């Protein structure tokens, strides 16, 4: 390994040590260990360390094709120590500022969306639903009233016919009455037979489709 490659490797590992310190503080800030269950913390810790290890090895592979030397670990420790001593306080303040701005902007956008889009659409839909139900109730009441009036008119119009039919029925000879009753029974029997045959036909067709 040439001196230039070793130098670049040292700089990369010092940078990765500082980056590891920043990501560790970020990870602890968002994880909130005291509020999580132990198994969740355990799984997240394993994933975090695996990701950091893979990232460091990837950077090392880009710099010196993955050759591991003792000074690499020294450089990582130096970078982490430099972050802790020089950059940690500034980074944490910057991180809190970014989090605050992100939360504030997100809340503002959500409230703006609710005020300009969600609430107007909601009230318009409620108004349309209320108007539709009101119109439906009005139409139902109107149709109901019209049907009652028509039924009353039909009763009034057909009452004389019914009365006349009853009078004629009383006047008819018994032979004619018997003939009419016999004819009506025949018609009723034929209607029943036709209905039964239709029902049987539908049952047969249903069985065919059911077996398929």
Short mmCIF file of C-alpha atoms in Angstrom, two decimals:
data_model
loop_
_atom_site.label_atom_id
_atom_site.label_comp_id
_atom_site.label_asym_id
_atom_site.label_seq_id
_atom_site.Cartn_x
_atom_site.Cartn_y
_atom_site.Cartn_z
CA UNK A 1 0.00 0.00 0.00
CA UNK A 2 1.48 3.38 -1.00
CA UNK A 3 1.88 6.33 1.38
CA UNK A 4 -0.80 8.29 -0.48
CA UNK A 5 -3.25 5.45 -0.10
CA UNK A 6 -2.42 5.16 3.61
CA UNK A 7 -2.90 8.91 4.03
CA UNK A 8 -6.29 8.85 2.29
CA UNK A 9 -7.25 5.84 4.38
CA UNK A 10 -6.39 7.70 7.61
CA UNK A 11 -8.43 10.76 6.55
CA UNK A 12 -11.38 8.58 5.52
CA UNK A 13 -11.37 6.65 8.80
CA UNK A 14 -11.04 9.82 10.90
CA UNK A 15 -14.02 11.23 9.00
CA UNK A 16 -15.96 7.99 9.51
CA UNK A 17 -15.18 8.12 13.23
CA UNK A 18 -16.64 11.64 13.43
CA UNK A 19 -19.59 10.54 11.27
CA UNK A 20 -20.16 7.56 13.57
CA UNK A 21 -20.31 9.87 16.58
CA UNK A 22 -22.88 12.11 14.87
CA UNK A 23 -25.03 9.17 13.76
CA UNK A 24 -24.84 7.65 17.24
CA UNK A 25 -26.14 10.85 18.83
CA UNK A 26 -28.85 11.10 16.15
CA UNK A 27 -29.83 7.47 16.72
CA UNK A 28 -30.07 7.93 20.51
CA UNK A 29 -32.06 11.16 20.04
CA UNK A 30 -34.76 9.45 17.98
CA UNK A 31 -34.72 6.03 19.69
CA UNK A 32 -35.64 7.28 23.20
CA UNK A 33 -34.48 4.17 25.00
CA UNK A 34 -36.46 4.83 28.18
CA UNK A 35 -39.76 4.82 26.29
CA UNK A 36 -39.11 1.66 24.23
CA UNK A 37 -39.38 -2.02 25.09
CA UNK A 38 -36.12 -3.85 25.62
CA UNK A 39 -36.47 -6.17 22.63
CA UNK A 40 -37.16 -3.21 20.33
CA UNK A 41 -34.03 -1.45 21.62
CA UNK A 42 -32.02 -4.67 21.21
CA UNK A 43 -33.12 -5.18 17.59
CA UNK A 44 -32.52 -1.53 16.70
CA UNK A 45 -29.05 -1.61 18.27
CA UNK A 46 -28.07 -4.67 16.25
CA UNK A 47 -29.33 -3.11 13.01
CA UNK A 48 -27.55 0.18 13.78
CA UNK A 49 -24.18 -1.47 14.45
CA UNK A 50 -24.48 -3.69 11.38
CA UNK A 51 -25.27 -0.68 9.20
CA UNK A 52 -22.35 1.29 10.62
CA UNK A 53 -19.97 -1.63 10.12
CA UNK A 54 -21.07 -2.12 6.52
CA UNK A 55 -20.79 1.59 5.78
CA UNK A 56 -17.27 1.85 7.26
CA UNK A 57 -16.14 -1.24 5.34
CA UNK A 58 -17.63 0.15 2.13
CA UNK A 59 -15.69 3.44 2.53
CA UNK A 60 -12.56 1.43 3.36
CA UNK A 61 -13.08 -0.66 0.23
CA UNK A 62 -13.36 2.48 -1.91
CA UNK A 63 -10.14 3.91 -0.45
CA UNK A 64 -7.80 0.91 -0.22
CA UNK A 65 -9.85 -2.06 -1.54
CA UNK A 66 -10.72 -3.26 1.97
CA UNK A 67 -7.27 -3.77 3.49
CA UNK A 68 -7.54 -3.69 7.28
CA UNK A 69 -4.56 -2.36 9.26
CA UNK A 70 -4.15 -1.51 12.94
CA UNK A 71 -3.98 2.26 12.33
CA UNK A 72 -7.48 2.12 10.81
CA UNK A 73 -8.98 1.44 14.26
CA UNK A 74 -6.77 4.18 15.74
CA UNK A 75 -8.06 6.61 13.10
CA UNK A 76 -11.68 5.68 13.86
CA UNK A 77 -11.13 6.28 17.58
CA UNK A 78 -9.40 9.60 16.88
CA UNK A 79 -12.24 10.74 14.66
CA UNK A 80 -14.83 9.75 17.27
CA UNK A 81 -12.84 11.54 20.02
CA UNK A 82 -12.49 14.65 17.85
CA UNK A 83 -16.26 14.70 17.33
CA UNK A 84 -16.94 14.29 21.06
CA UNK A 85 -14.52 17.07 21.99
CA UNK A 86 -15.07 19.63 19.21
CA UNK A 87 -18.31 19.05 17.34
CA UNK A 88 -20.82 17.26 19.60
CA UNK A 89 -22.36 20.34 21.26
CA UNK A 90 -22.70 22.25 17.99
CA UNK A 91 -24.11 19.22 16.18
CA UNK A 92 -26.71 18.52 18.87
CA UNK A 93 -27.89 22.15 18.76
CA UNK A 94 -28.07 21.98 14.96
CA UNK A 95 -29.95 18.66 15.18
CA UNK A 96 -32.53 20.09 17.61
CA UNK A 97 -32.97 23.15 15.37
CA UNK A 98 -33.55 20.96 12.33
CA UNK A 99 -36.05 18.79 14.25
CA UNK A 100 -37.88 21.88 15.54
CA UNK A 101 -38.07 23.44 12.07
CA UNK A 102 -39.21 20.17 10.50
CA UNK A 103 -41.97 19.66 13.10
CA UNK A 104 -43.10 23.31 12.86
CA UNK A 105 -43.22 23.31 9.06
CA UNK A 106 -45.03 19.94 9.02
CA UNK A 107 -47.67 21.18 11.49
CA UNK A 108 -48.09 24.39 9.49
CA UNK A 109 -48.57 22.46 6.23
CA UNK A 110 -51.06 20.07 7.88
CA UNK A 111 -53.07 22.96 9.34
CA UNK A 112 -52.94 24.76 5.99
CA UNK A 113 -54.19 21.64 4.22
CA UNK A 114 -57.02 21.23 6.72
CA UNK A 115 -58.01 24.90 6.48
CA UNK A 116 -57.85 25.31 2.70
CA UNK A 117 -58.76 21.85 1.39
CA UNK A 118 -60.00 19.32 3.96
CA UNK A 119 -62.47 21.43 5.95
CA UNK A 120 -64.14 23.11 2.90
CA UNK A 121 -64.54 19.75 1.15
CA UNK A 122 -65.90 18.18 4.35
CA UNK A 123 -68.48 20.93 4.89
CA UNK A 124 -69.48 20.93 1.21
CA UNK A 125 -70.04 17.16 1.33
CA UNK A 126 -72.03 17.44 4.57
CA UNK A 127 -74.15 20.21 3.00
CA UNK A 128 -74.77 18.14 -0.14
CA UNK A 129 -75.69 15.07 1.94
CA UNK A 130 -78.06 17.15 4.10
CA UNK A 131 -79.70 18.72 1.02
CA UNK A 132 -80.01 15.30 -0.65
CA UNK A 133 -81.64 13.75 2.41
CA UNK A 134 -83.95 16.75 2.72
CA UNK A 135 -85.00 16.52 -0.92
CA UNK A 136 -85.44 12.75 -0.56
CA UNK A 137 -87.66 13.16 2.49
CA UNK A 138 -89.68 15.86 0.72
CA UNK A 139 -90.15 13.71 -2.38
CA UNK A 140 -91.10 10.71 -0.24
CA UNK A 141 -93.73 12.75 1.62
CA UNK A 142 -95.04 14.20 -1.66
CA UNK A 143 -95.29 10.77 -3.35
CA UNK A 144 -96.93 9.34 -0.25
CA UNK A 145 -99.51 12.14 -0.22
CA UNK A 146 -100.19 11.76 -3.96
CA UNK A 147 -100.68 8.01 -3.58
CA UNK A 148 -103.09 8.54 -0.69
CA UNK A 149 -105.08 11.03 -2.76
CA UNK A 150 -105.12 8.70 -5.79
CA UNK A 151 -106.21 5.78 -3.61
CA UNK A 152 -108.98 7.88 -2.15
CA UNK A 153 -110.10 8.93 -5.64
CA UNK A 154 -110.04 5.32 -6.84
CA UNK A 155 -112.15 4.28 -3.89
CA UNK A 156 -114.61 7.08 -4.54
CA UNK A 157 -114.80 6.31 -8.28
CA UNK A 158 -115.12 2.55 -7.89
CA UNK A 159 -117.60 2.57 -5.04
CA UNK A 160 -120.63 2.99 -7.35
CA UNK A 161 -119.26 0.24 -9.61
CA UNK A 162 -118.80 -2.06 -6.60
CA UNK A 163 -122.27 -1.24 -5.33
CA UNK A 164 -123.75 -1.82 -8.80
CA UNK A 165 -121.89 -5.13 -9.10
CA UNK A 166 -123.25 -6.28 -5.75
CA UNK A 167 -126.78 -5.35 -6.76
CA UNK A 168 -126.38 -7.12 -10.13
CA UNK A 169 -124.94 -10.15 -8.38
CA UNK A 170 -128.02 -10.35 -6.18
CA UNK A 171 -130.30 -10.01 -9.21
CA UNK A 172 -128.49 -12.69 -11.28
CA UNK A 173 -130.17 -16.11 -11.41
CA UNK A 174 -128.58 -18.88 -9.38
CA UNK A 175 -127.64 -20.83 -12.51
CA UNK A 176 -125.57 -17.91 -13.82
CA UNK A 177 -123.97 -17.42 -10.38
CA UNK A 178 -122.95 -21.08 -10.28
CA UNK A 179 -121.54 -20.86 -13.80
CA UNK A 180 -119.51 -17.75 -12.90
CA UNK A 181 -118.24 -19.34 -9.68
CA UNK A 182 -117.29 -22.50 -11.58
CA UNK A 183 -115.51 -20.48 -14.28
CA UNK A 184 -113.61 -18.43 -11.66
CA UNK A 185 -112.52 -21.64 -9.90
CA UNK A 186 -111.26 -23.06 -13.21
CA UNK A 187 -109.28 -19.87 -13.88
CA UNK A 188 -107.89 -19.91 -10.32
CA UNK A 189 -106.87 -23.58 -10.70
CA UNK A 190 -105.14 -22.92 -14.03
CA UNK A 191 -103.28 -19.96 -12.53
CA UNK A 192 -102.08 -22.12 -9.62
CA UNK A 193 -100.96 -24.89 -11.97
CA UNK A 194 -99.09 -22.43 -14.18
CA UNK A 195 -97.42 -20.88 -11.13
CA UNK A 196 -96.37 -24.30 -9.79
CA UNK A 197 -94.94 -25.28 -13.17
CA UNK A 198 -92.95 -22.05 -13.38
CA UNK A 199 -91.58 -22.62 -9.86
CA UNK A 200 -90.60 -26.19 -10.73
CA UNK A 201 -88.94 -25.02 -13.93
CA UNK A 202 -86.91 -22.40 -12.03
CA UNK A 203 -85.90 -25.02 -9.44
CA UNK A 204 -84.79 -27.41 -12.19
CA UNK A 205 -82.70 -24.70 -13.90
CA UNK A 206 -81.20 -23.73 -10.54
CA UNK A 207 -80.22 -27.35 -9.84
CA UNK A 208 -78.52 -27.61 -13.27
CA UNK A 209 -76.43 -24.48 -12.65
CA UNK A 210 -75.70 -25.57 -9.09
CA UNK A 211 -74.36 -28.97 -10.23
CA UNK A 212 -72.11 -27.24 -12.75
#
